[in-house]
Amino acid sequence: MSLDPARVLDLDPLLDDPGTRIVVCCGSGGVGKTTTAAALGLRAAERGRKVVVLTIDPARRLAQSMGIDSLDNVPRRVKGIDDSAGGELHAMMLDMKRTFDEIVEAHADGERAAVILNNPFYQSLSAGFAGTQEYMAMEKLGQLRARDEWDLIIVDTPPSRSALDFLDAPKRLGSFLDGRLIRLLTAPAKLGGRAGMKFLNVGMSMMTGTLGKLLGGQLLKDVQTFVAAMDTTFGGFRTRADATYKLLQAPGTAFLVVAAPERDALREAAYFVERLAAEDMPFAGLVLNRVHGSGAAHLSAERALAAAENLDAEAAEDLESTAVENLDDARIVDQEGGKAGLRNSPDTYGSSESPASETSAPEGSEGPAGSDGSDEGSPAATDSTDATDRTDAPTDTPPHGHRTVEQLTAGLLRLHAERMQLLSREQRTRDRFAALHPEVAVAEVAALPGDVHDLAGLRDIGDRLAANRPELPETDA
């Protein structure tokens, strides 16, 4: 199940092109964006680029896989890469509040910056207001691009319920902070003299009084102080968001949509592809992670299940036949004459003497029990011997907890059938996406048996991304 060569995404030319300055890995949560961004960064660095990877993943998996104790708001150089081509790899993790603080400190004098940083509304906003993380990610991207210390920036977009949040949230936040309501709230501070007092007395006093009851007078005052200080310091939020948005539309930027071969993930990817086209964003292609494969794809799920059922039936017949033979060998079905009657006779129960003891032997001769007192000739002794014979008799039945070769083979065939059914579902999902977007180039990465936790694992992912290497090596027939 390989892709049409016309639709294969070749990533090496994209990474090698000096005109490519920003690569944005976007997609819904849990599809491998962080691993993809790190693997692309490592591959680009080992091919001679000076790369910085910006992640917003709070799980810090990027730091662990790159051998760094921790990541913060400052790019850290990654050691242990192959730098023979002259490349470098740096990594950092977005600190949302610290990035917000840096904006204030960079655009305000010390006194005004202190007013903003100590403002209660600002502290709440910078700590987790809806859209702040996405806004700060774009802000940090703009900062890194402006420093011009790296020739390639790879961005791992924030984990979110919807991939579209990365584009929508900054605009929402900017629109809110530059919106009419906020402007009205700050109008008294901007208007001076009689005109301002008249405006305030006529209309603003009624509105602010109502909002003060709903929000609380102190909160309303904090919002007014914050927005007025921010606006006079470095301009509106929407202006800054628009500037970074234009950077994303520039020719040197490339968007990679990351997904898994699952219905919800590819549906989200399709929405994002359409949105990127509508916004004139430079779209490079789709990275499809965790694609399953099989080295025995010629054996269909139906044939595997049919073979497993046949083996189960044969194993059941063999076990039944073996059980009958074991009963015969143990002499449970065909017993010597008279023994069954002796064992089942009611006269033998409740008596400590065997039936043979009722007939006395001549004095001085050996009795049935023998001179050593053993009861070899008694029915009880015979029963004991029979029981021993039955216990020691060889058996062809597999021990409890063990399976026959046929049963094990049937189990493996069922596992293969499940794998082929999974492959079929994934292929149908990919086919639906391809039908909707036949123009999208795709790079596939095979599902791995475990998590990537070091540079070697990231390097392997990069190799798979660049070569669309199948999960198992192909062999000549």
Tab-separated table of C-alpha atoms in Angstrom:
chain	number	residue	atom	x	y	z
A	1	MET	CA	0.000	0.000	0.000
A	2	SER	CA	2.263	2.743	-1.258
A	3	LEU	CA	1.494	6.248	-2.425
A	4	ASP	CA	1.305	7.377	-6.028
A	5	PRO	CA	4.809	8.771	-6.799
A	6	ALA	CA	3.197	11.946	-8.154
A	7	ARG	CA	1.791	12.675	-4.698
A	8	VAL	CA	4.883	11.886	-2.617
A	9	LEU	CA	6.189	14.825	-0.590
A	10	ASP	CA	9.973	15.221	-0.974
A	11	LEU	CA	11.138	17.046	2.137
A	12	ASP	CA	14.896	17.247	1.555
A	13	PRO	CA	14.639	19.930	-1.182
A	14	LEU	CA	12.391	21.946	1.133
A	15	LEU	CA	14.874	21.735	4.020
A	16	ASP	CA	17.906	22.373	1.800
A	17	ASP	CA	16.444	25.442	0.080
A	18	PRO	CA	18.029	28.548	1.656
A	19	GLY	CA	14.886	30.439	0.752
A	20	THR	CA	12.927	28.343	3.239
A	21	ARG	CA	13.188	30.267	6.503
A	22	ILE	CA	10.157	29.078	8.492
A	23	VAL	CA	8.482	25.648	8.624
A	24	VAL	CA	5.267	25.442	10.631
A	25	CYS	CA	4.109	21.976	11.731
A	26	CYS	CA	0.408	22.175	12.456
A	27	GLY	CA	-2.414	19.736	13.063
A	28	SER	CA	-4.740	18.475	15.750
A	29	GLY	CA	-3.462	17.202	19.084
A	30	GLY	CA	-1.815	13.814	19.490
A	31	VAL	CA	-0.673	13.243	15.896
A	32	GLY	CA	3.093	13.615	16.423
A	33	LYS	CA	3.695	17.302	15.642
A	34	THR	CA	6.456	17.647	18.258
A	35	THR	CA	8.330	14.565	17.055
A	36	THR	CA	7.961	15.634	13.430
A	37	ALA	CA	9.266	19.141	14.154
A	38	ALA	CA	12.246	17.776	16.098
A	39	ALA	CA	13.091	15.187	13.434
A	40	LEU	CA	12.939	17.787	10.655
A	41	GLY	CA	15.107	20.156	12.683
A	42	LEU	CA	17.732	17.492	13.290
A	43	ARG	CA	17.787	16.444	9.642
A	44	ALA	CA	18.096	20.039	8.415
A	45	ALA	CA	20.916	20.764	10.897
A	46	GLU	CA	22.857	17.676	9.854
A	47	ARG	CA	22.496	18.791	6.235
A	48	GLY	CA	24.120	22.158	6.982
A	49	ARG	CA	21.333	24.479	8.154
A	50	LYS	CA	21.437	26.551	11.341
A	51	VAL	CA	18.127	25.566	12.900
A	52	VAL	CA	16.072	26.493	15.929
A	53	VAL	CA	13.040	24.391	16.893
A	54	LEU	CA	10.323	26.198	18.829
A	55	THR	CA	7.985	23.893	20.693
A	56	ILE	CA	4.923	24.680	22.744
A	57	ASP	CA	4.562	21.113	24.033
A	58	PRO	CA	4.288	21.229	27.842
A	59	ALA	CA	5.236	17.539	28.157
A	60	ARG	CA	8.895	18.446	27.462
A	61	ARG	CA	9.347	15.393	25.267
A	62	LEU	CA	11.410	17.426	22.833
A	63	ALA	CA	14.014	18.177	25.508
A	64	GLN	CA	14.250	14.524	26.495
A	65	SER	CA	14.681	13.280	22.942
A	66	MET	CA	17.393	15.870	22.284
A	67	GLY	CA	19.341	15.080	25.428
A	68	ILE	CA	18.620	18.441	27.093
A	69	ASP	CA	17.715	18.560	30.774
A	70	SER	CA	15.100	21.243	30.260
A	71	LEU	CA	13.927	23.812	27.734
A	72	ASP	CA	12.934	27.383	28.444
A	73	ASN	CA	12.301	30.627	26.622
A	74	VAL	CA	15.952	30.823	25.502
A	75	PRO	CA	17.236	28.683	22.597
A	76	ARG	CA	19.617	25.936	23.803
A	77	ARG	CA	22.145	24.294	21.535
A	78	VAL	CA	21.722	20.548	21.090
A	79	LYS	CA	24.899	18.520	21.413
A	80	GLY	CA	25.643	15.184	19.801
A	81	ILE	CA	24.467	15.911	16.272
A	82	ASP	CA	26.566	15.317	13.161
A	83	ASP	CA	27.852	18.845	12.445
A	84	SER	CA	30.283	17.847	9.687
A	85	ALA	CA	28.193	19.847	7.184
A	86	GLY	CA	28.484	22.971	9.351
A	87	GLY	CA	24.952	22.971	10.713
A	88	GLU	CA	23.682	23.689	14.220
A	89	LEU	CA	20.553	22.699	16.101
A	90	HIS	CA	18.979	24.774	18.857
A	91	ALA	CA	15.745	24.119	20.714
A	92	MET	CA	13.468	26.082	23.006
A	93	MET	CA	10.057	25.822	24.611
A	94	LEU	CA	7.666	28.738	24.693
A	95	ASP	CA	7.193	30.329	28.090
A	96	MET	CA	3.938	32.138	27.477
A	97	LYS	CA	4.086	34.562	30.403
A	98	ARG	CA	7.791	35.303	29.992
A	99	THR	CA	7.266	36.115	26.297
A	100	PHE	CA	4.455	38.491	27.227
A	101	ASP	CA	6.712	40.126	29.825
A	102	GLU	CA	9.478	40.523	27.235
A	103	ILE	CA	7.093	42.369	24.928
A	104	VAL	CA	6.238	44.817	27.692
A	105	GLU	CA	9.846	45.293	28.768
A	106	ALA	CA	11.014	45.852	25.197
A	107	HIS	CA	8.448	48.504	24.354
A	108	ALA	CA	7.920	50.410	27.594
A	109	ASP	CA	10.100	52.464	29.861
A	110	GLY	CA	10.840	51.097	33.305
A	111	GLU	CA	8.030	52.922	35.102
A	112	ARG	CA	5.314	52.100	32.593
A	113	ALA	CA	6.511	48.499	32.312
A	114	ALA	CA	6.229	48.103	36.085
A	115	VAL	CA	2.665	49.439	35.980
A	116	ILE	CA	1.703	46.905	33.317
A	117	LEU	CA	3.521	43.930	34.818
A	118	ASN	CA	1.943	44.516	38.222
A	119	ASN	CA	-1.531	45.037	36.799
A	120	PRO	CA	-3.873	42.246	38.029
A	121	PHE	CA	-5.682	42.032	34.695
A	122	TYR	CA	-2.373	41.677	32.840
A	123	GLN	CA	-1.238	38.924	35.197
A	124	SER	CA	-4.414	36.955	34.528
A	125	LEU	CA	-4.207	37.581	30.790
A	126	SER	CA	-0.571	36.530	30.457
A	127	ALA	CA	-1.084	33.411	32.571
A	128	GLY	CA	-3.808	31.751	30.555
A	129	PHE	CA	-6.331	33.948	28.764
A	130	ALA	CA	-7.956	32.146	25.831
A	131	GLY	CA	-5.770	32.567	22.753
A	132	THR	CA	-2.764	33.930	24.650
A	133	GLN	CA	-0.631	30.842	24.030
A	134	GLU	CA	-1.212	30.951	20.281
A	135	TYR	CA	-0.649	34.715	20.205
A	136	MET	CA	2.617	34.377	22.118
A	137	ALA	CA	3.759	31.559	19.817
A	138	MET	CA	3.374	33.856	16.840
A	139	GLU	CA	5.008	36.694	18.764
A	140	LYS	CA	8.020	34.517	19.628
A	141	LEU	CA	8.234	33.422	16.001
A	142	GLY	CA	8.409	37.074	14.976
A	143	GLN	CA	11.135	37.732	17.541
A	144	LEU	CA	13.263	34.812	16.352
A	145	ARG	CA	12.890	35.826	12.721
A	146	ALA	CA	13.834	39.425	13.501
A	147	ARG	CA	17.063	38.348	15.267
A	148	ASP	CA	18.250	36.623	12.071
A	149	GLU	CA	20.535	34.260	14.017
A	150	TRP	CA	19.082	31.139	12.389
A	151	ASP	CA	18.445	30.441	8.740
A	152	LEU	CA	15.623	28.014	9.513
A	153	ILE	CA	12.949	28.185	12.219
A	154	ILE	CA	10.722	25.154	12.765
A	155	VAL	CA	7.583	25.750	14.814
A	156	ASP	CA	5.650	23.082	16.680
A	157	THR	CA	2.231	24.680	17.039
A	158	PRO	CA	0.387	24.567	20.385
A	159	PRO	CA	-1.554	21.424	21.281
A	160	SER	CA	-5.224	22.258	20.983
A	161	ARG	CA	-8.588	20.733	20.265
A	162	SER	CA	-8.608	22.269	16.809
A	163	ALA	CA	-5.683	22.892	14.491
A	164	LEU	CA	-7.402	26.060	13.301
A	165	ASP	CA	-6.839	27.670	16.706
A	166	PHE	CA	-3.271	28.542	15.743
A	167	LEU	CA	-4.571	30.912	13.071
A	168	ASP	CA	-7.791	32.024	14.739
A	169	ALA	CA	-6.851	32.589	18.379
A	170	PRO	CA	-4.315	35.435	17.869
A	171	LYS	CA	-6.838	37.362	15.817
A	172	ARG	CA	-9.545	36.760	18.401
A	173	LEU	CA	-7.310	37.996	21.199
A	174	GLY	CA	-6.189	41.005	19.196
A	175	SER	CA	-9.756	41.815	18.202
A	176	PHE	CA	-10.870	41.586	21.820
A	177	LEU	CA	-8.141	43.847	23.162
A	178	ASP	CA	-8.497	46.313	20.292
A	179	GLY	CA	-12.278	45.997	20.115
A	180	ARG	CA	-14.924	48.630	20.553
A	181	LEU	CA	-15.794	47.617	24.097
A	182	ILE	CA	-12.209	47.976	25.274
A	183	ARG	CA	-11.909	51.256	23.374
A	184	LEU	CA	-14.986	52.568	25.102
A	185	LEU	CA	-13.613	51.491	28.460
A	186	THR	CA	-10.411	53.417	27.840
A	187	ALA	CA	-12.103	56.476	26.344
A	188	PRO	CA	-12.205	58.464	29.610
A	189	ALA	CA	-8.462	58.108	29.997
A	190	LYS	CA	-7.838	59.348	26.467
A	191	LEU	CA	-10.235	62.268	26.480
A	192	GLY	CA	-9.264	65.365	28.366
A	193	GLY	CA	-10.787	68.635	29.497
A	194	ARG	CA	-14.413	69.543	29.350
A	195	ALA	CA	-15.164	67.390	26.345
A	196	GLY	CA	-13.947	64.329	28.116
A	197	MET	CA	-15.821	65.141	31.311
A	198	LYS	CA	-18.993	65.857	29.371
A	199	PHE	CA	-18.736	62.557	27.491
A	200	LEU	CA	-18.098	60.710	30.697
A	201	ASN	CA	-20.953	62.370	32.536
A	202	VAL	CA	-23.508	61.793	29.789
A	203	GLY	CA	-22.934	58.240	28.665
A	204	MET	CA	-19.878	56.586	30.119
A	205	SER	CA	-20.960	56.901	33.700
A	206	MET	CA	-24.052	54.815	32.956
A	207	MET	CA	-22.150	52.147	31.014
A	208	THR	CA	-19.204	51.878	33.387
A	209	GLY	CA	-21.581	51.796	36.332
A	210	THR	CA	-23.424	48.844	34.824
A	211	LEU	CA	-20.205	47.032	33.889
A	212	GLY	CA	-18.790	47.785	37.310
A	213	LYS	CA	-21.716	45.952	38.899
A	214	LEU	CA	-21.282	42.990	36.544
A	215	LEU	CA	-17.501	42.720	36.544
A	216	GLY	CA	-16.603	44.497	39.731
A	217	GLY	CA	-15.339	48.032	39.951
A	218	GLN	CA	-11.726	47.059	40.588
A	219	LEU	CA	-11.587	44.654	37.630
A	220	LEU	CA	-13.017	47.302	35.337
A	221	LYS	CA	-10.403	49.777	36.531
A	222	ASP	CA	-7.621	47.209	36.021
A	223	VAL	CA	-8.776	46.584	32.439
A	224	GLN	CA	-8.891	50.300	31.686
A	225	THR	CA	-5.421	50.889	33.105
A	226	PHE	CA	-3.926	47.878	31.323
A	227	VAL	CA	-5.313	48.580	27.852
A	228	ALA	CA	-4.478	52.280	28.026
A	229	ALA	CA	-0.894	51.546	29.059
A	230	MET	CA	-0.413	48.865	26.399
A	231	ASP	CA	-1.907	50.973	23.626
A	232	THR	CA	0.216	54.027	24.314
A	233	THR	CA	3.332	51.907	24.788
A	234	PHE	CA	3.642	49.997	21.525
A	235	GLY	CA	0.409	50.087	19.578
A	236	GLY	CA	-2.514	47.690	19.370
A	237	PHE	CA	-2.433	43.937	19.710
A	238	ARG	CA	-4.158	43.503	16.392
A	239	THR	CA	-1.409	45.424	14.625
A	240	ARG	CA	1.264	43.104	16.011
A	241	ALA	CA	-0.789	40.009	15.265
A	242	ASP	CA	-1.312	41.178	11.682
A	243	ALA	CA	2.434	41.731	11.239
A	244	THR	CA	3.251	38.163	12.287
A	245	TYR	CA	0.370	36.868	10.187
A	246	LYS	CA	1.909	38.473	7.112
A	247	LEU	CA	5.207	36.798	8.010
A	248	LEU	CA	3.408	33.453	7.833
A	249	GLN	CA	2.118	34.341	4.365
A	250	ALA	CA	5.596	35.213	3.078
A	251	PRO	CA	7.212	33.023	0.391
A	252	GLY	CA	9.920	31.832	2.803
A	253	THR	CA	7.355	30.082	5.022
A	254	ALA	CA	6.116	26.527	4.496
A	255	PHE	CA	3.224	24.876	6.321
A	256	LEU	CA	3.268	21.144	6.944
A	257	VAL	CA	0.014	19.614	8.115
A	258	VAL	CA	0.681	16.642	10.401
A	259	ALA	CA	-1.951	13.921	10.823
A	260	ALA	CA	-2.442	10.220	11.509
A	261	PRO	CA	-4.349	7.809	9.219
A	262	GLU	CA	-7.460	8.145	11.356
A	263	ARG	CA	-10.799	9.594	10.375
A	264	ASP	CA	-10.901	12.523	12.824
A	265	ALA	CA	-7.251	13.503	12.313
A	266	LEU	CA	-7.527	13.497	8.519
A	267	ARG	CA	-10.826	15.375	8.638
A	268	GLU	CA	-9.087	18.054	10.691
A	269	ALA	CA	-6.196	18.023	8.219
A	270	ALA	CA	-8.605	18.524	5.322
A	271	TYR	CA	-10.171	21.543	7.069
A	272	PHE	CA	-6.732	23.012	7.662
A	273	VAL	CA	-5.628	22.493	4.048
A	274	GLU	CA	-8.727	24.343	2.873
A	275	ARG	CA	-8.169	27.135	5.390
A	276	LEU	CA	-4.524	27.582	4.373
A	277	ALA	CA	-5.608	27.883	0.747
A	278	ALA	CA	-8.271	30.436	1.672
A	279	GLU	CA	-5.726	32.514	3.616
A	280	ASP	CA	-3.073	32.285	0.857
A	281	MET	CA	-0.661	30.488	3.178
A	282	PRO	CA	2.255	28.629	1.547
A	283	PHE	CA	1.318	24.968	1.995
A	284	ALA	CA	4.021	22.321	1.403
A	285	GLY	CA	2.170	19.077	2.056
A	286	LEU	CA	0.884	16.491	4.501
A	287	VAL	CA	2.967	14.379	6.891
A	288	LEU	CA	1.111	11.182	7.738
A	289	ASN	CA	2.459	9.572	10.908
A	290	ARG	CA	1.915	6.097	12.385
A	291	VAL	CA	1.089	4.357	9.119
A	292	HIS	CA	0.884	0.584	9.554
A	293	GLY	CA	2.196	-1.955	7.097
A	294	SER	CA	2.719	-5.679	6.696
A	295	GLY	CA	5.352	-7.893	5.151
A	296	ALA	CA	2.662	-10.382	4.156
A	297	ALA	CA	0.095	-8.089	2.564
A	298	HIS	CA	-0.656	-10.730	-0.100
A	299	LEU	CA	-2.452	-12.766	2.590
A	300	SER	CA	-5.832	-11.105	3.044
A	301	ALA	CA	-7.718	-10.922	6.318
A	302	GLU	CA	-10.455	-13.209	4.948
A	303	ARG	CA	-8.021	-15.933	3.907
A	304	ALA	CA	-6.153	-15.689	7.211
A	305	LEU	CA	-9.370	-16.055	9.235
A	306	ALA	CA	-10.541	-18.992	7.103
A	307	ALA	CA	-7.198	-20.756	7.583
A	308	ALA	CA	-7.341	-20.118	11.336
A	309	GLU	CA	-10.806	-21.670	11.562
A	310	ASN	CA	-9.645	-24.739	9.631
A	311	LEU	CA	-6.687	-25.183	11.948
A	312	ASP	CA	-8.917	-24.834	15.004
A	313	ALA	CA	-11.230	-27.535	13.639
A	314	GLU	CA	-8.316	-29.880	12.949
A	315	ALA	CA	-6.870	-29.241	16.408
A	316	ALA	CA	-10.244	-30.014	18.003
A	317	GLU	CA	-10.526	-33.312	16.114
A	318	ASP	CA	-6.980	-34.288	17.089
A	319	LEU	CA	-7.657	-33.539	20.758
A	320	GLU	CA	-10.863	-35.575	20.716
A	321	SER	CA	-9.112	-38.523	19.096
A	322	THR	CA	-6.214	-38.279	21.554
A	323	ALA	CA	-8.609	-38.194	24.491
A	324	VAL	CA	-10.286	-41.450	23.371
A	325	GLU	CA	-6.921	-43.144	22.947
A	326	ASN	CA	-5.832	-42.044	26.399
A	327	LEU	CA	-8.979	-43.516	27.925
A	328	ASP	CA	-8.258	-46.838	26.220
A	329	ASP	CA	-4.623	-46.878	27.339
A	330	ALA	CA	-5.545	-46.134	30.933
A	331	ARG	CA	-7.930	-49.181	31.019
A	332	ILE	CA	-10.817	-47.115	32.313
A	333	VAL	CA	-13.236	-48.259	29.629
A	334	ASP	CA	-12.228	-51.938	29.300
A	335	GLN	CA	-11.327	-53.317	32.751
A	336	GLU	CA	-10.415	-56.849	33.826
A	337	GLY	CA	-13.344	-59.025	34.701
A	338	GLY	CA	-14.662	-58.751	38.228
A	339	LYS	CA	-12.785	-55.639	39.252
A	340	ALA	CA	-15.532	-53.233	38.518
A	341	GLY	CA	-17.894	-55.362	40.560
A	342	LEU	CA	-15.505	-55.519	43.479
A	343	ARG	CA	-14.958	-51.776	43.457
A	344	ASN	CA	-18.595	-50.993	43.128
A	345	SER	CA	-19.921	-53.683	45.516
A	346	PRO	CA	-21.674	-52.180	48.536
A	347	ASP	CA	-20.272	-54.999	50.707
A	348	THR	CA	-16.801	-53.608	50.405
A	349	TYR	CA	-17.720	-50.222	51.839
A	350	GLY	CA	-17.787	-49.794	55.598
A	351	SER	CA	-15.467	-52.730	56.160
A	352	SER	CA	-11.762	-52.557	56.854
A	353	GLU	CA	-11.238	-56.084	55.551
A	354	SER	CA	-10.948	-56.910	51.927
A	355	PRO	CA	-13.249	-59.614	50.521
A	356	ALA	CA	-10.296	-61.921	50.009
A	357	SER	CA	-9.511	-61.891	53.737
A	358	GLU	CA	-12.749	-63.714	54.510
A	359	THR	CA	-11.164	-66.944	53.204
A	360	SER	CA	-8.475	-67.992	55.610
A	361	ALA	CA	-5.234	-69.450	54.352
A	362	PRO	CA	-3.710	-72.633	55.764
A	363	GLU	CA	-1.670	-72.050	58.882
A	364	GLY	CA	1.982	-71.621	58.228
A	365	SER	CA	1.473	-70.833	54.567
A	366	GLU	CA	1.807	-67.400	53.079
A	367	GLY	CA	-1.411	-65.606	52.889
A	368	PRO	CA	-2.549	-63.476	50.016
A	369	ALA	CA	-0.965	-60.565	51.755
A	370	GLY	CA	2.478	-62.070	51.621
A	371	SER	CA	4.911	-62.684	54.394
A	372	ASP	CA	5.999	-59.080	54.568
A	373	GLY	CA	2.486	-57.845	55.273
A	374	SER	CA	1.962	-56.233	51.917
A	375	ASP	CA	-1.428	-56.491	50.206
A	376	GLU	CA	-0.202	-57.185	46.704
A	377	GLY	CA	-2.953	-59.670	46.001
A	378	SER	CA	-5.836	-57.649	47.387
A	379	PRO	CA	-8.256	-55.731	45.228
A	380	ALA	CA	-7.214	-52.549	47.065
A	381	ALA	CA	-3.643	-53.137	46.039
A	382	THR	CA	-4.826	-53.810	42.501
A	383	ASP	CA	-6.758	-50.536	42.518
A	384	SER	CA	-3.678	-48.704	43.745
A	385	THR	CA	-1.612	-50.271	41.001
A	386	ASP	CA	-4.218	-49.335	38.386
A	387	ALA	CA	-4.246	-45.759	39.642
A	388	THR	CA	-0.481	-45.618	39.384
A	389	ASP	CA	-0.643	-47.052	35.903
A	390	ARG	CA	-3.165	-44.422	34.898
A	391	THR	CA	-1.074	-41.609	36.364
A	392	ASP	CA	2.162	-42.749	34.763
A	393	ALA	CA	0.631	-43.595	31.409
A	394	PRO	CA	1.988	-41.421	28.581
A	395	THR	CA	-0.422	-38.939	27.026
A	396	ASP	CA	-0.462	-36.944	23.810
A	397	THR	CA	-2.688	-34.197	25.287
A	398	PRO	CA	-0.766	-30.881	25.683
A	399	PRO	CA	-0.262	-29.852	29.323
A	400	HIS	CA	-2.599	-27.307	30.810
A	401	GLY	CA	-1.673	-23.795	29.565
A	402	HIS	CA	0.182	-25.127	26.499
A	403	ARG	CA	-1.071	-25.008	22.934
A	404	THR	CA	-0.516	-27.212	19.956
A	405	VAL	CA	1.291	-25.985	16.858
A	406	GLU	CA	-2.051	-25.715	15.063
A	407	GLN	CA	-3.509	-23.521	17.813
A	408	LEU	CA	-0.494	-21.232	17.869
A	409	THR	CA	-0.576	-20.913	14.088
A	410	ALA	CA	-4.291	-20.112	14.201
A	411	GLY	CA	-3.622	-17.374	16.764
A	412	LEU	CA	-0.928	-15.819	14.578
A	413	LEU	CA	-3.252	-15.911	11.591
A	414	ARG	CA	-5.916	-14.058	13.570
A	415	LEU	CA	-3.382	-11.389	14.590
A	416	HIS	CA	-2.439	-11.003	10.938
A	417	ALA	CA	-6.106	-10.690	10.006
A	418	GLU	CA	-6.555	-7.896	12.552
A	419	ARG	CA	-3.492	-6.135	11.129
A	420	MET	CA	-4.802	-6.394	7.589
A	421	GLN	CA	-8.197	-5.059	8.665
A	422	LEU	CA	-6.425	-2.077	10.264
A	423	LEU	CA	-4.462	-1.503	7.060
A	424	SER	CA	-7.677	-1.617	5.080
A	425	ARG	CA	-9.337	0.996	7.318
A	426	GLU	CA	-6.298	3.273	7.082
A	427	GLN	CA	-6.195	2.924	3.302
A	428	ARG	CA	-9.891	3.811	2.967
A	429	THR	CA	-9.344	6.887	5.151
A	430	ARG	CA	-6.359	8.007	3.069
A	431	ASP	CA	-8.260	7.387	-0.142
A	432	ARG	CA	-11.094	9.653	1.022
A	433	PHE	CA	-8.602	12.421	1.819
A	434	ALA	CA	-6.869	11.966	-1.552
A	435	ALA	CA	-10.213	12.168	-3.347
A	436	LEU	CA	-10.950	15.510	-1.676
A	437	HIS	CA	-7.432	16.907	-2.118
A	438	PRO	CA	-5.645	15.115	-4.968
A	439	GLU	CA	-3.161	17.991	-5.242
A	440	VAL	CA	-1.705	17.471	-1.752
A	441	ALA	CA	1.702	15.795	-1.613
A	442	VAL	CA	2.076	13.287	1.232
A	443	ALA	CA	5.025	11.902	3.201
A	444	GLU	CA	4.315	8.739	5.195
A	445	VAL	CA	6.051	7.609	8.380
A	446	ALA	CA	5.613	4.018	9.512
A	447	ALA	CA	4.261	3.279	12.974
A	448	LEU	CA	7.078	2.515	15.400
A	449	PRO	CA	6.981	-0.103	18.175
A	450	GLY	CA	7.833	2.466	20.878
A	451	ASP	CA	8.307	6.148	21.642
A	452	VAL	CA	11.202	8.189	20.271
A	453	HIS	CA	13.445	9.176	23.158
A	454	ASP	CA	16.857	10.078	21.703
A	455	LEU	CA	18.638	11.619	18.719
A	456	ALA	CA	18.996	8.240	17.014
A	457	GLY	CA	15.229	7.824	17.064
A	458	LEU	CA	14.701	11.335	15.709
A	459	ARG	CA	17.278	10.681	12.989
A	460	ASP	CA	15.410	7.526	11.984
A	461	ILE	CA	12.149	9.470	11.786
A	462	GLY	CA	13.878	12.072	9.612
A	463	ASP	CA	15.145	9.363	7.280
A	464	ARG	CA	11.658	7.904	6.992
A	465	LEU	CA	10.173	11.350	6.357
A	466	ALA	CA	12.635	12.110	3.580
A	467	ALA	CA	12.531	8.729	1.866
A	468	ASN	CA	8.964	7.573	2.586
A	469	ARG	CA	10.609	4.332	3.672
A	470	PRO	CA	8.183	1.428	4.115
A	471	GLU	CA	7.731	-0.132	7.509
A	472	LEU	CA	9.451	-3.365	6.497
A	473	PRO	CA	12.229	-3.738	3.911
A	474	GLU	CA	11.008	-4.920	0.543
A	475	THR	CA	12.477	-8.191	-0.687
A	476	ASP	CA	12.790	-9.394	-4.249
A	477	ALA	CA	10.414	-12.196	-5.107
